[in-house]
Short mmCIF file of C-alpha atoms in Angstrom, two decimals:
data_model
loop_
_atom_site.label_atom_id
_atom_site.label_comp_id
_atom_site.label_asym_id
_atom_site.label_seq_id
_atom_site.Cartn_x
_atom_site.Cartn_y
_atom_site.Cartn_z
CA UNK A 1 113.88 83.64 76.41
CA UNK A 2 116.80 84.09 78.70
CA UNK A 3 115.99 86.19 81.59
CA UNK A 4 118.79 88.60 81.19
CA UNK A 5 117.15 89.13 77.42
CA UNK A 6 113.59 90.70 78.69
CA UNK A 7 112.62 93.54 79.47
CA UNK A 8 112.44 95.11 83.15
CA UNK A 9 108.86 94.95 84.45
CA UNK A 10 106.87 98.22 83.64
CA UNK A 11 106.01 99.89 86.42
CA UNK A 12 102.37 101.62 86.79
CA UNK A 13 102.42 105.40 86.17
CA UNK A 14 100.11 106.19 88.86
CA UNK A 15 98.91 104.03 92.26
CA UNK A 16 95.30 104.32 92.84
CA UNK A 17 94.77 105.00 96.54
CA UNK A 18 91.54 105.74 96.71
CA UNK A 19 88.55 103.14 96.18
CA UNK A 20 87.27 105.01 93.42
CA UNK A 21 91.01 104.79 91.69
CA UNK A 22 90.96 101.46 92.57
CA UNK A 23 87.50 100.76 91.16
CA UNK A 24 89.00 102.22 88.08
CA UNK A 25 91.99 100.02 87.55
CA UNK A 26 90.04 96.83 88.07
CA UNK A 27 87.71 97.91 84.95
CA UNK A 28 90.56 98.93 83.15
CA UNK A 29 92.02 95.13 83.94
CA UNK A 30 88.84 93.31 83.61
CA UNK A 31 88.16 94.77 80.44
CA UNK A 32 91.48 93.86 78.87
CA UNK A 33 91.30 90.28 80.28
CA UNK A 34 87.95 89.86 78.77
CA UNK A 35 89.47 90.89 75.43
CA UNK A 36 92.34 89.00 75.40
CA UNK A 37 90.46 85.63 76.40
CA UNK A 38 87.67 86.36 73.65
CA UNK A 39 89.24 87.94 71.01
CA UNK A 40 93.05 87.11 71.58
CA UNK A 41 96.39 89.54 71.99
CA UNK A 42 95.96 91.70 68.70
CA UNK A 43 92.46 92.96 69.50
CA UNK A 44 93.30 94.05 73.21
CA UNK A 45 94.70 97.36 71.99
CA UNK A 46 94.98 100.20 74.57
CA UNK A 47 91.80 102.13 72.78
CA UNK A 48 89.81 99.05 72.68
CA UNK A 49 90.33 98.61 76.30
CA UNK A 50 89.19 101.77 77.35
CA UNK A 51 86.18 101.94 75.55
CA UNK A 52 85.44 98.45 76.67
CA UNK A 53 86.23 99.71 80.34
CA UNK A 54 84.02 102.94 79.92
CA UNK A 55 87.05 105.22 80.25
CA UNK A 56 88.78 107.60 78.16
CA UNK A 57 92.31 106.51 76.63
CA UNK A 58 93.93 109.52 78.84
CA UNK A 59 92.56 107.79 82.32
CA UNK A 60 93.74 104.77 81.04
CA UNK A 61 97.29 105.94 80.87
CA UNK A 62 97.25 107.64 84.20
CA UNK A 63 97.70 103.76 85.79
CA UNK A 64 99.15 101.83 83.34
CA UNK A 65 102.45 103.61 81.21
CA UNK A 66 101.64 101.24 78.21
CA UNK A 67 100.40 98.10 77.00
CA UNK A 68 102.81 96.12 78.60
CA UNK A 69 102.24 97.47 81.97
CA UNK A 70 98.69 96.65 81.57
CA UNK A 71 99.59 92.89 80.31
CA UNK A 72 101.81 92.33 83.30
CA UNK A 73 99.04 93.65 86.21
CA UNK A 74 96.81 90.74 84.30
CA UNK A 75 99.49 88.31 84.46
CA UNK A 76 99.97 89.13 87.95
CA UNK A 77 96.42 88.86 89.07
CA UNK A 78 95.82 85.54 87.16
CA UNK A 79 98.78 83.80 88.45
CA UNK A 80 97.33 84.90 91.77
CA UNK A 81 94.13 83.19 91.27
CA UNK A 82 95.73 80.21 90.06
CA UNK A 83 98.10 79.78 92.96
CA UNK A 84 95.19 80.69 95.26
CA UNK A 85 93.42 77.71 93.56
CA UNK A 86 96.37 74.87 93.56
CA UNK A 87 97.14 76.00 97.40
CA UNK A 88 93.34 75.18 98.57
CA UNK A 89 93.28 71.92 96.20
CA UNK A 90 96.59 70.69 97.66
CA UNK A 91 95.44 71.14 101.26
CA UNK A 92 96.04 68.22 103.44
CA UNK A 93 97.81 66.36 100.64
CA UNK A 94 100.60 65.37 102.56
CA UNK A 95 98.59 62.99 105.05
CA UNK A 96 97.36 61.06 102.20
CA UNK A 97 98.33 57.67 101.17
CA UNK A 98 100.41 57.64 97.88
CA UNK A 99 97.47 56.77 95.26
CA UNK A 100 95.40 59.35 96.97
CA UNK A 101 97.80 61.81 97.38
CA UNK A 102 98.24 60.97 93.47
CA UNK A 103 94.65 61.41 92.74
CA UNK A 104 94.22 64.51 94.40
CA UNK A 105 97.57 66.10 92.77
CA UNK A 106 95.89 65.17 89.32
CA UNK A 107 92.65 67.29 90.38
CA UNK A 108 94.86 70.36 91.59
CA UNK A 109 96.68 70.77 88.52
CA UNK A 110 93.37 70.08 86.44
CA UNK A 111 91.87 72.74 88.70
CA UNK A 112 94.75 75.16 88.68
CA UNK A 113 94.24 75.03 84.32
CA UNK A 114 90.67 75.42 84.49
CA UNK A 115 91.51 79.19 86.05
CA UNK A 116 90.59 81.21 82.61
CA UNK A 117 91.94 78.71 80.22
CA UNK A 118 91.59 81.54 77.34
CA UNK A 119 93.30 84.36 79.32
CA UNK A 120 96.22 81.93 80.10
CA UNK A 121 97.23 81.05 76.58
CA UNK A 122 96.46 84.55 75.47
CA UNK A 123 99.09 85.97 78.13
CA UNK A 124 101.79 83.20 76.95
CA UNK A 125 101.08 84.64 73.46
CA UNK A 126 101.28 88.46 74.48
CA UNK A 127 103.75 88.43 76.79
CA UNK A 128 106.10 85.53 74.96
CA UNK A 129 108.72 88.44 73.78
CA UNK A 130 109.04 90.50 76.57
CA UNK A 131 107.66 89.68 80.25
CA UNK A 132 107.13 85.96 81.08
CA UNK A 133 108.92 86.57 84.25
CA UNK A 134 105.54 86.07 86.22
CA UNK A 135 104.33 83.07 84.68
CA UNK A 136 107.76 81.60 84.90
CA UNK A 137 108.17 82.22 88.90
CA UNK A 138 104.79 80.54 89.18
CA UNK A 139 105.62 77.65 87.33
CA UNK A 140 109.07 77.19 88.75
CA UNK A 141 107.24 77.42 91.92
CA UNK A 142 104.55 74.95 91.28
CA UNK A 143 107.79 72.24 90.49
CA UNK A 144 109.26 73.15 93.70
CA UNK A 145 106.21 72.45 95.52
CA UNK A 146 105.62 69.00 93.96
CA UNK A 147 109.24 68.51 94.50
CA UNK A 148 109.29 68.98 97.87
CA UNK A 149 105.83 66.76 98.44
CA UNK A 150 107.96 64.12 96.74
CA UNK A 151 110.96 64.67 98.53
CA UNK A 152 108.96 63.91 101.70
CA UNK A 153 107.78 60.44 101.01
CA UNK A 154 110.35 58.18 102.49
CA UNK A 155 108.28 55.32 100.56
CA UNK A 156 109.19 56.81 96.85
CA UNK A 157 112.87 56.69 97.59
CA UNK A 158 113.68 58.94 94.59
CA UNK A 159 117.00 59.41 92.44
CA UNK A 160 115.98 63.39 91.66
CA UNK A 161 112.81 64.71 93.32
CA UNK A 162 113.35 67.83 91.53
CA UNK A 163 113.83 66.60 88.05
CA UNK A 164 110.87 64.36 88.78
CA UNK A 165 108.70 66.88 89.72
CA UNK A 166 109.68 69.23 86.64
CA UNK A 167 108.75 65.92 84.50
CA UNK A 168 105.47 65.77 86.10
CA UNK A 169 104.28 69.44 86.13
CA UNK A 170 105.47 69.96 82.56
CA UNK A 171 104.17 67.05 81.31
CA UNK A 172 100.54 67.02 82.90
CA UNK A 173 100.59 70.95 81.97
CA UNK A 174 101.39 70.19 78.42
CA UNK A 175 98.63 67.77 78.02
CA UNK A 176 96.01 69.49 80.09
CA UNK A 177 96.60 73.03 78.36
CA UNK A 178 96.18 70.84 74.66
CA UNK A 179 93.15 69.36 75.68
CA UNK A 180 91.35 72.69 77.07
CA UNK A 181 92.41 73.98 73.40
CA UNK A 182 91.09 70.86 71.56
CA UNK A 183 88.71 69.07 73.33
CA UNK A 184 88.02 70.68 76.63
CA UNK A 185 84.63 68.36 76.80
CA UNK A 186 87.51 65.61 78.04
CA UNK A 187 88.50 67.02 80.73
CA UNK A 188 85.74 65.59 82.73
CA UNK A 189 86.06 62.00 81.62
CA UNK A 190 87.25 59.73 84.19
CA UNK A 191 89.41 57.82 81.66
CA UNK A 192 91.73 60.78 81.36
CA UNK A 193 91.99 61.48 85.19
CA UNK A 194 92.90 57.41 85.14
CA UNK A 195 95.19 57.95 82.38
CA UNK A 196 96.85 60.92 84.16
CA UNK A 197 97.66 58.75 87.53
CA UNK A 198 98.86 56.34 85.58
CA UNK A 199 101.63 58.48 83.75
CA UNK A 200 102.39 59.78 87.42
CA UNK A 201 102.83 56.55 89.23
CA UNK A 202 104.90 55.06 86.34
CA UNK A 203 106.97 58.05 86.05
CA UNK A 204 107.38 57.85 90.21
CA UNK A 205 108.34 54.10 89.59
CA UNK A 206 111.34 54.46 87.05
CA UNK A 207 112.56 57.51 89.26
CA UNK A 208 113.29 55.67 92.49
CA UNK A 209 116.89 55.00 93.40
CA UNK A 210 118.19 51.80 91.85
CA UNK A 211 119.86 49.30 94.25
#
């Protein structure tokens, strides 16, 4: 969906200044995330969330203007957690030889997608029509991060580092999300990691400048 067609971000109705208020917000967000992950978007009504969080519906609406505002906050926290995992996994990758760097990249992207995969899928389903901006921005940032890493490796001599990064990140991301949904146990299969490694090296080889 074009960015111009999406709704503007919904602001919270009230900011939880006191620690007690923050604890209430955390309980509401956690309850909503649990329902989304376990039962899907349709089940995550404000009434169901309030009941699971142990608060009144009125209390929920003190902090979130509507369901969309709550979903946006869940998305923001989820993306922040994924960013932290990815950044940690990629630490020191620039100093590695290419084969080791590719192995680290595979491990990093897998680790990132292991962060609450059912919640990630549910957020895509529930936010697709309105507010995917937070997730889109994160995915663009990941592509930019990989593009920068590729461009910094003179031995690769890539013609289009940004395009190559886009192909790799989206290709691996789609593969991993589908595997998590259909065959989650396969993510621990060394053969799959080797296949992803071969995919990356093959793409890098085909993306080099031609004399």
